PDB file of C-alpha atoms in Angstrom:
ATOM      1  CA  UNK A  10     102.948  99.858 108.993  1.00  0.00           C
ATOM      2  CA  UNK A  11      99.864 101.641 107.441  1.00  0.00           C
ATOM      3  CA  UNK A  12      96.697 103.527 108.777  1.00  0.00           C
ATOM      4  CA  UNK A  13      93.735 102.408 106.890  1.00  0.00           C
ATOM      5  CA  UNK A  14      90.430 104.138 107.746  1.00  0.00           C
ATOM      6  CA  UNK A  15      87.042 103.062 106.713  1.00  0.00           C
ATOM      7  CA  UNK A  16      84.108 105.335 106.351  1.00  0.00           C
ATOM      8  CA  UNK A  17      81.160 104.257 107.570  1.00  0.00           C
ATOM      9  CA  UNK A  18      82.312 102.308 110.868  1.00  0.00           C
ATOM     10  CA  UNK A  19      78.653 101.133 110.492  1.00  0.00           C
ATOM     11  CA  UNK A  20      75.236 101.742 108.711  1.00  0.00           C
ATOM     12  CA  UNK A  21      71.831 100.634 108.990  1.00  0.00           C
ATOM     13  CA  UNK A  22      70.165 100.996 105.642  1.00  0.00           C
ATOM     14  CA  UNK A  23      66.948 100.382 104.261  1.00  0.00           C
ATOM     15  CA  UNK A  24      66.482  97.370 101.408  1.00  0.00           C
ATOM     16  CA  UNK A  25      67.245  97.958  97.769  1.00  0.00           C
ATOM     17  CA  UNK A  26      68.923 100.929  98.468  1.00  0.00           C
ATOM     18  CA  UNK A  27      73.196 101.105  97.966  1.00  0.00           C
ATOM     19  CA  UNK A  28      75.676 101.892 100.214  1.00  0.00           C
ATOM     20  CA  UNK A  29      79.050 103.343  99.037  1.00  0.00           C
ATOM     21  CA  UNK A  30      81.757 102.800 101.731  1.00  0.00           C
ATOM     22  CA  UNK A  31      85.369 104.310 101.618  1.00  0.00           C
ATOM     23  CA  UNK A  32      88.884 103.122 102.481  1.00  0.00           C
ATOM     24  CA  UNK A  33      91.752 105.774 102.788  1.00  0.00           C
ATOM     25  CA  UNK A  34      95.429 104.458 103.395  1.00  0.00           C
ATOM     26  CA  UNK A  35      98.129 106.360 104.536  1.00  0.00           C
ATOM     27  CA  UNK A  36     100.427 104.790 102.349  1.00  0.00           C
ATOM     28  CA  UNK A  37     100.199 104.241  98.685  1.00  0.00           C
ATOM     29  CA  UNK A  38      99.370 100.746  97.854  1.00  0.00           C
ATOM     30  CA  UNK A  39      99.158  98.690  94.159  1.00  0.00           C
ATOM     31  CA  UNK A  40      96.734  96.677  95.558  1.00  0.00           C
ATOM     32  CA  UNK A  41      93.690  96.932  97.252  1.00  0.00           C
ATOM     33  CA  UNK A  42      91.628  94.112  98.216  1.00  0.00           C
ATOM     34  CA  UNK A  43      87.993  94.277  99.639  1.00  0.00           C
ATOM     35  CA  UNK A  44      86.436  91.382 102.094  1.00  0.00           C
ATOM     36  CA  UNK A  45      82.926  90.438 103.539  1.00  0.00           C
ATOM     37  CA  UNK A  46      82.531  88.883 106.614  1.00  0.00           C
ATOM     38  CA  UNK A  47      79.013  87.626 107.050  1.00  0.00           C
ATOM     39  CA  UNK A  48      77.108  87.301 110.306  1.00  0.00           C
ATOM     40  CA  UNK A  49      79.509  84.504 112.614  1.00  0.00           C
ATOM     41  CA  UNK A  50      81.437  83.943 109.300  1.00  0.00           C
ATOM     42  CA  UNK A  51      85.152  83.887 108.170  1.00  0.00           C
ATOM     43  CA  UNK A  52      86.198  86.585 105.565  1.00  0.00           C
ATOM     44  CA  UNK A  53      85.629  85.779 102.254  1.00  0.00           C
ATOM     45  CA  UNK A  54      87.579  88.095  99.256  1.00  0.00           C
ATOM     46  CA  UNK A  55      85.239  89.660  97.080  1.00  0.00           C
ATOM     47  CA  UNK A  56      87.502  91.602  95.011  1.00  0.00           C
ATOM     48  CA  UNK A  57      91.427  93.098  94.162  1.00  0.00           C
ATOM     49  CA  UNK A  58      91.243  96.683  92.986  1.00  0.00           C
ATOM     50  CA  UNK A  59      93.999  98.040  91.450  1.00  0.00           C
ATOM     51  CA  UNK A  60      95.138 101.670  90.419  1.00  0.00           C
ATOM     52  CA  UNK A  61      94.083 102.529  86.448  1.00  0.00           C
ATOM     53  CA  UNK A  62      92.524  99.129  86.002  1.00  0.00           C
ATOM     54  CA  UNK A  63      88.862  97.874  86.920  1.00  0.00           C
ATOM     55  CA  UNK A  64      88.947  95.452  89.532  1.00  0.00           C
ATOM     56  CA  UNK A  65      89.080  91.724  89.741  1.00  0.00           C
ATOM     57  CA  UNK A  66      86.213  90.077  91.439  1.00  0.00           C
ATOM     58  CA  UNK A  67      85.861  86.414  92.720  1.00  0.00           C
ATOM     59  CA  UNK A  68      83.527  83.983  91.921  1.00  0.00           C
ATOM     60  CA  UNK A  69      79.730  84.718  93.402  1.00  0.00           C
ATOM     61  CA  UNK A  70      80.482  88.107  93.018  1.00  0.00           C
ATOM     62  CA  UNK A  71      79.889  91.111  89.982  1.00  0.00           C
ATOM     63  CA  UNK A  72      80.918  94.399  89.606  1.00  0.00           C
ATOM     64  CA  UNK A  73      77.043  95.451  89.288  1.00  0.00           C
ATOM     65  CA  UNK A  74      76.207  94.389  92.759  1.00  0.00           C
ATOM     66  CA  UNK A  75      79.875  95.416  93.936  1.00  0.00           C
ATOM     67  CA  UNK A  76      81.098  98.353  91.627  1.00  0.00           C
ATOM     68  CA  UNK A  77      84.178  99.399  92.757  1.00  0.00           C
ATOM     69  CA  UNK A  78      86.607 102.331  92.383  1.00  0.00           C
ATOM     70  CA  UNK A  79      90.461 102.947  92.100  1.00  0.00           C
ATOM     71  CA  UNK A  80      91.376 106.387  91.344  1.00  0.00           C
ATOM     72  CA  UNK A  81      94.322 106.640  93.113  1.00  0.00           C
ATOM     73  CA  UNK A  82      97.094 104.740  95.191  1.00  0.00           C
ATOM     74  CA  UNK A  83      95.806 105.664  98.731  1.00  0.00           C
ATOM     75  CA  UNK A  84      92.014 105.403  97.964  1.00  0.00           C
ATOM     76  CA  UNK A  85      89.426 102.829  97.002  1.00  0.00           C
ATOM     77  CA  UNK A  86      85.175 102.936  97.383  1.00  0.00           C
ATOM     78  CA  UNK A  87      83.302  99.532  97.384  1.00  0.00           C
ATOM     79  CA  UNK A  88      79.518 100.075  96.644  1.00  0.00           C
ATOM     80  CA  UNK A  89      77.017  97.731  98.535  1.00  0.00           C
ATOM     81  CA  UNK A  90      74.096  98.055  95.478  1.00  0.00           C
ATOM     82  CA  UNK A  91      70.431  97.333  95.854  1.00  0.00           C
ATOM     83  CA  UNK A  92      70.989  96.302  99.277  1.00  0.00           C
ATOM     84  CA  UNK A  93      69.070  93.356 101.066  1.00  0.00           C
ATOM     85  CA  UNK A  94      69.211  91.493 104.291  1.00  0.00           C
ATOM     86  CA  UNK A  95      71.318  89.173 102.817  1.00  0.00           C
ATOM     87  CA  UNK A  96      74.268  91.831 102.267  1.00  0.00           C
ATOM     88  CA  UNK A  97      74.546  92.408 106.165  1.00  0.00           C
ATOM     89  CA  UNK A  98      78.027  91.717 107.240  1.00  0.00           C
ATOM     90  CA  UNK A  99      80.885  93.497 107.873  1.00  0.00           C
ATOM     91  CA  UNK A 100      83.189  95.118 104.990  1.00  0.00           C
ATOM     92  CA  UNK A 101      86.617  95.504 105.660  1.00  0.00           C
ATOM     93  CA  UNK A 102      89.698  96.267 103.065  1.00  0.00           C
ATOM     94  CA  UNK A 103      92.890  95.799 103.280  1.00  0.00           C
ATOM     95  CA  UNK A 104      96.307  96.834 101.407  1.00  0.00           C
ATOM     96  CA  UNK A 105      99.330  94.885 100.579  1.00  0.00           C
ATOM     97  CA  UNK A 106     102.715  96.853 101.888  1.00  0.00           C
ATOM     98  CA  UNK A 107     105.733  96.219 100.486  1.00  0.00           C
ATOM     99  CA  UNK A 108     108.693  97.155 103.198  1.00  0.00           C
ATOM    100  CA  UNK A 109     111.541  97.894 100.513  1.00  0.00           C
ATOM    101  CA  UNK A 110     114.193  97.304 102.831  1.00  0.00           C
ATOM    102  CA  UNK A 111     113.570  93.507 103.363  1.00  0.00           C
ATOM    103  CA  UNK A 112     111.294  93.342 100.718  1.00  0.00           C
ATOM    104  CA  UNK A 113     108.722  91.563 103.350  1.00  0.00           C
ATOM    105  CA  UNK A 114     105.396  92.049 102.700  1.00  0.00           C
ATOM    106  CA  UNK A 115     102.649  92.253 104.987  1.00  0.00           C
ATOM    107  CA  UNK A 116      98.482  92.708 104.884  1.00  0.00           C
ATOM    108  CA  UNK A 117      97.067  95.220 106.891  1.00  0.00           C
ATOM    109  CA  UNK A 118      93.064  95.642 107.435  1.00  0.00           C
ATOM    110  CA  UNK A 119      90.551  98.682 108.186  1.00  0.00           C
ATOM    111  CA  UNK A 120      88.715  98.118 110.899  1.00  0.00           C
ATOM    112  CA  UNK A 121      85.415  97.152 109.316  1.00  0.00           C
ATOM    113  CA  UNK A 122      82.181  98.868 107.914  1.00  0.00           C
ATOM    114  CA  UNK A 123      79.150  97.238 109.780  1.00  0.00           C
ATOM    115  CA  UNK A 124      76.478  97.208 107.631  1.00  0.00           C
ATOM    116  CA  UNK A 125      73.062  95.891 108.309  1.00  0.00           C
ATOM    117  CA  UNK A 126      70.162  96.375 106.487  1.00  0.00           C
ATOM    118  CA  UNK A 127      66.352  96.310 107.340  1.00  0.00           C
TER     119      UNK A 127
ATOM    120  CA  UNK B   3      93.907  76.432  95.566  1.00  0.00           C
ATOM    121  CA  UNK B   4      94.461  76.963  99.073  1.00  0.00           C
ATOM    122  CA  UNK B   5      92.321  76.084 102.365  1.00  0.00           C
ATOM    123  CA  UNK B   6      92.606  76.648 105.796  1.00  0.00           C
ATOM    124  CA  UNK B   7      90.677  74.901 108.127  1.00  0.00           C
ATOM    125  CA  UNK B   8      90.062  75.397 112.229  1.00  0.00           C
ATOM    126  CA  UNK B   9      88.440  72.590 113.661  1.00  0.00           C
ATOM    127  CA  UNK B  10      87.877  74.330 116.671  1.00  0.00           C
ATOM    128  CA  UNK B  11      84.559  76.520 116.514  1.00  0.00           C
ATOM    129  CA  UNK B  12      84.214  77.532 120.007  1.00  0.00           C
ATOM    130  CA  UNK B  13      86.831  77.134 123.149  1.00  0.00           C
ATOM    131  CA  UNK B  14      86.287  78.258 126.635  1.00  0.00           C
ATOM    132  CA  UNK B  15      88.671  78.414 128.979  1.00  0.00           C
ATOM    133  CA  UNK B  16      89.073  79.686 132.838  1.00  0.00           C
ATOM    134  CA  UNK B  17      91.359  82.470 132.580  1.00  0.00           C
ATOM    135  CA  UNK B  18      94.922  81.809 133.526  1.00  0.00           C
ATOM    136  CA  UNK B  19      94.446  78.438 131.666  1.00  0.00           C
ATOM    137  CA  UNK B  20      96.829  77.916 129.137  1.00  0.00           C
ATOM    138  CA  UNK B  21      95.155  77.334 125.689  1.00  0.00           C
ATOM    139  CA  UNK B  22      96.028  76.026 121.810  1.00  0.00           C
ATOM    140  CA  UNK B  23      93.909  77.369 118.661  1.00  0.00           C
ATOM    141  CA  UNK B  24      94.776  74.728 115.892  1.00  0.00           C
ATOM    142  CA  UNK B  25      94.886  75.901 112.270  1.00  0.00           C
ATOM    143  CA  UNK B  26      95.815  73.163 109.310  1.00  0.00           C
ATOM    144  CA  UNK B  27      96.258  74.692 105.819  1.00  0.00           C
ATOM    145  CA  UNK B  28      96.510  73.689 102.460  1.00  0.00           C
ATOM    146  CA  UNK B  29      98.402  74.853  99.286  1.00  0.00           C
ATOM    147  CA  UNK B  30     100.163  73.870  96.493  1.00  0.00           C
ATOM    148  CA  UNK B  31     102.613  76.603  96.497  1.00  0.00           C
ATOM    149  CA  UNK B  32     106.250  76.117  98.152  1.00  0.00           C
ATOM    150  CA  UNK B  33     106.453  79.843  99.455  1.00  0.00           C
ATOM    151  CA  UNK B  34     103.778  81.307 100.941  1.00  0.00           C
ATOM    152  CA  UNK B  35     102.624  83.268 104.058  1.00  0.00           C
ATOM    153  CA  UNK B  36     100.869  82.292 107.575  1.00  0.00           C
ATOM    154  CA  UNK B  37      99.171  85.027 109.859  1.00  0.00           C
ATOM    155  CA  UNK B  38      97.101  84.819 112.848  1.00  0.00           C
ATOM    156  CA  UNK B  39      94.496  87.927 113.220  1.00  0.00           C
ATOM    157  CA  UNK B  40      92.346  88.350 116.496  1.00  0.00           C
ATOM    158  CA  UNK B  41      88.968  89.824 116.019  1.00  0.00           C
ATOM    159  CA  UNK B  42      87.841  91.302 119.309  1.00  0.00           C
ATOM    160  CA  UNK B  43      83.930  91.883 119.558  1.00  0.00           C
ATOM    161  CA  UNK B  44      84.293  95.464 118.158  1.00  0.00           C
ATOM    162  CA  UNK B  45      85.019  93.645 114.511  1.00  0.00           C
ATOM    163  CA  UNK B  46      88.740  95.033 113.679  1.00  0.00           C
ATOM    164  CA  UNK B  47      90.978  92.697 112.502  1.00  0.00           C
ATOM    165  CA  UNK B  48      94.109  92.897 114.481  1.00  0.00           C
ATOM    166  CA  UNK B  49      97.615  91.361 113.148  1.00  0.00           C
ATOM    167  CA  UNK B  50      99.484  89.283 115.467  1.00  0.00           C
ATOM    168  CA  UNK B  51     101.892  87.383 113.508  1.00  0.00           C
ATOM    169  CA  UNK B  52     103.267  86.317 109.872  1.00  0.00           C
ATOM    170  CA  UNK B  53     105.452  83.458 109.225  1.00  0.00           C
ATOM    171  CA  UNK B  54     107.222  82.987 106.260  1.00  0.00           C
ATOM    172  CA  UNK B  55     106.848  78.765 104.930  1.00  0.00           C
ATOM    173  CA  UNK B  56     110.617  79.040 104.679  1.00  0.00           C
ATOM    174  CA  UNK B  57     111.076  79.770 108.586  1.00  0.00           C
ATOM    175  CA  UNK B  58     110.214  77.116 111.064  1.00  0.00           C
ATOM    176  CA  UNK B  59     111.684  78.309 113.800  1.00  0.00           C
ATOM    177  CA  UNK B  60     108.851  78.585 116.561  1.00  0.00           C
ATOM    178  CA  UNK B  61     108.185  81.909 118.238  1.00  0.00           C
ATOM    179  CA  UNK B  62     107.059  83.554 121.309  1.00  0.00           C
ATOM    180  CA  UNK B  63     105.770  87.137 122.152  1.00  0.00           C
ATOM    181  CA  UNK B  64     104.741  87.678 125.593  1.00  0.00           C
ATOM    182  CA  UNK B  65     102.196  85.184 126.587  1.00  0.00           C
ATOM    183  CA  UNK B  66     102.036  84.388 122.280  1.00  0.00           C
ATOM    184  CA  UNK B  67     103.349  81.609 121.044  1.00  0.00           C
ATOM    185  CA  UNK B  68     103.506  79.911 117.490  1.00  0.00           C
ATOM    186  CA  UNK B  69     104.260  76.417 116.213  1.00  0.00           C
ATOM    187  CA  UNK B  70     105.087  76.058 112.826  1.00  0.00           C
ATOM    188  CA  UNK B  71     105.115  72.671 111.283  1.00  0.00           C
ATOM    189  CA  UNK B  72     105.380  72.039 107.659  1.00  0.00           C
ATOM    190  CA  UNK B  73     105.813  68.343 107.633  1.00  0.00           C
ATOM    191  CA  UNK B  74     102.276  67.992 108.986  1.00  0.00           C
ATOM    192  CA  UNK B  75     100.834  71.476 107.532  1.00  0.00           C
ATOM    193  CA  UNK B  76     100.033  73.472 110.702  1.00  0.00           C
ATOM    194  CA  UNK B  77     100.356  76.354 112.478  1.00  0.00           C
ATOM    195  CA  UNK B  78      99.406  76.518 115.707  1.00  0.00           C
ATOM    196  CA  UNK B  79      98.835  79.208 117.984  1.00  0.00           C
ATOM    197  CA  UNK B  80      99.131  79.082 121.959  1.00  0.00           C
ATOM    198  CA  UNK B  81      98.167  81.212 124.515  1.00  0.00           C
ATOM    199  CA  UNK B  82      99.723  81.049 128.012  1.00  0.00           C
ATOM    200  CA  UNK B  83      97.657  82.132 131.607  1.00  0.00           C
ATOM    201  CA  UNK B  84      94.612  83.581 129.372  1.00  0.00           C
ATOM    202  CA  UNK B  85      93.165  86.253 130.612  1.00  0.00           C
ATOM    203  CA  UNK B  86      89.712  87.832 129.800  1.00  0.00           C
ATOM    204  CA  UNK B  87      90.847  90.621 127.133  1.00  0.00           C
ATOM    205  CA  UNK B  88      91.759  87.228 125.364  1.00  0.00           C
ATOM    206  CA  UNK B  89      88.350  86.663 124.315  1.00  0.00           C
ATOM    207  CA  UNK B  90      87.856  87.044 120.799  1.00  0.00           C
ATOM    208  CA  UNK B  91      87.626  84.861 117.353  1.00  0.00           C
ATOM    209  CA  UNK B  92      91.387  84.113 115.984  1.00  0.00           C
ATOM    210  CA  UNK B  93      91.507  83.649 112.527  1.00  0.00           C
ATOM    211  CA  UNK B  94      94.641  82.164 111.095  1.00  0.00           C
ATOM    212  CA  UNK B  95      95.217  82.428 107.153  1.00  0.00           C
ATOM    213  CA  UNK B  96      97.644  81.632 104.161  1.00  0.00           C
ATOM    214  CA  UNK B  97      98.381  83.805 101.545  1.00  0.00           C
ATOM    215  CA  UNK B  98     100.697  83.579  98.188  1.00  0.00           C
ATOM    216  CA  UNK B  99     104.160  84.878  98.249  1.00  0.00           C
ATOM    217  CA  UNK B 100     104.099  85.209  94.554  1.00  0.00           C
ATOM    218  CA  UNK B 101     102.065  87.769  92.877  1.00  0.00           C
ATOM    219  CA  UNK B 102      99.482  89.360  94.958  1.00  0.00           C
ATOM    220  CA  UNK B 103      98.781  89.008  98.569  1.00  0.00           C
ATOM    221  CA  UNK B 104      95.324  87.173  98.525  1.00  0.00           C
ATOM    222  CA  UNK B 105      94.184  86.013 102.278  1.00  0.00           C
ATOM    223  CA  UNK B 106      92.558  82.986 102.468  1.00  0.00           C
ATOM    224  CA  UNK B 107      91.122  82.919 106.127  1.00  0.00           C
ATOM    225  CA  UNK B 108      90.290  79.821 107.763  1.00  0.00           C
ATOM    226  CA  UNK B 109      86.617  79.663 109.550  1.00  0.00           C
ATOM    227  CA  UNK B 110      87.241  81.013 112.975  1.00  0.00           C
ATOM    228  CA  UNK B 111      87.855  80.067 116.695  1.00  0.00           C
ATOM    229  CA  UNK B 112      86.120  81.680 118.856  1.00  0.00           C
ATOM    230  CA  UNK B 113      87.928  82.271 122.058  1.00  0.00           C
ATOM    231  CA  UNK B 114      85.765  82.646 125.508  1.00  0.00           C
ATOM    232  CA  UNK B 115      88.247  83.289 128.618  1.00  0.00           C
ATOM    233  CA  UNK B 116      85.749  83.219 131.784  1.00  0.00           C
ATOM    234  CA  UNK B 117      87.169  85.097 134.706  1.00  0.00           C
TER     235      UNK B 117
END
């Protein structure tokens, strides 16, 4: 299995300022993968970050409003920029483990940044 | 492109009920992955299960269990004699087996076991 911890757990911050918030696996991962889950919402993928390589983002979002960084295999940032009240949800990211002895793979979350902003 | 959908927003149930979360899903793709994650109130994720769309068999974990049909696309998820800790929203999601592990989730059930 792997540990992921976020940092923040949660954050109240104050509009059009930018949050940065942290993921730290235990393992190291290629891929790192970042979601939002608004208000009473399901999670939605924002964006894969790999190791070396800027990340890949899904449609509605860009890397200026959701810069994200890579620099190694256990450790990824996702920054929340210019916040508004819109961006309150809950961040959570999750890794991709390979287990090399079945070659199974499974995803494994952090437990979620809470971020609400006023 | 792949879709999950949970018809059922909201359930409640009197605890020691038995009760079924459905989950449908779409995809073009022959092998791919099905997990169900609970989401107590404190927002973690938790993993419960991951089925592989070449295994069928049905399984059960404790008061868990998981039907796995691929002739009619779903995946659904029962729990026998809730009980209140059961509350929660269960999110059940498909993700590729080829190339990267992206999670598509489905919308939610939210799970209310009344003691």
């Amino acid at each position: 299995s792997a540990v992921i911890s976020q940092k923040p757990s949660r954050d109240i911050c104050q509009r059009g300022t930018s949050l940065t918030i942290q993921c730290q696996v235990d393992s190291q991962v290629t891929m790192m993968f970042w979601y939002r889950q608004q208000p009473g919402q399901s999670l939605t993928l924002i964006a894969t970050a790999n190791q070396g390589s800027e990340a890949t983002y899904e449609s509605g979002f860009v890397i200026d409003k959701f810069p994200i960084s890579r620099p190694n295999l256990t450790f990824s940032t996702l920054t929340v920029s210019n916040m508004s009240p819109e961006d309150s949800s809950i961040y959570l990211c999750s890794v991709e483990l390979i287990f090399r002895d079945s070659m199974n793979t499974e995803a494994f979350f952090g437990q979620g940044t809470r971020l609400t902003v006023v | 492109a792949q879709k999950v959908t949970q018809a059922q927003t909201e359930i409640s149930v009197v605890e020691k009920e038995d009760v079924t979360l459905d989950c449908v899903y779409e995809t073009r793709d022959t092998t791919y992955y099905l997990f169900w994650y609970k989401q107590p109130p404190s927002g973690e994720l938790v993993f419960l299960i991951r089925r592989n769309s070449f295994d069928e068999q049905n399984e059960i974990s404790g008061r868990y269990s998981w039907n796995f049909q691929k002739s009619t696309s779903s995946f659904n998820f029962t729990i026998t004699a809730s009980q209140v800790v059961d509350s929660a929203v269960y999110f059940c999601a498909l993700s590729e087996a080829v190339g990267y592990q992206k999670v598509t989730f489905g919308t939610g059930t939210k799970l209310q076991v009344i003691p």
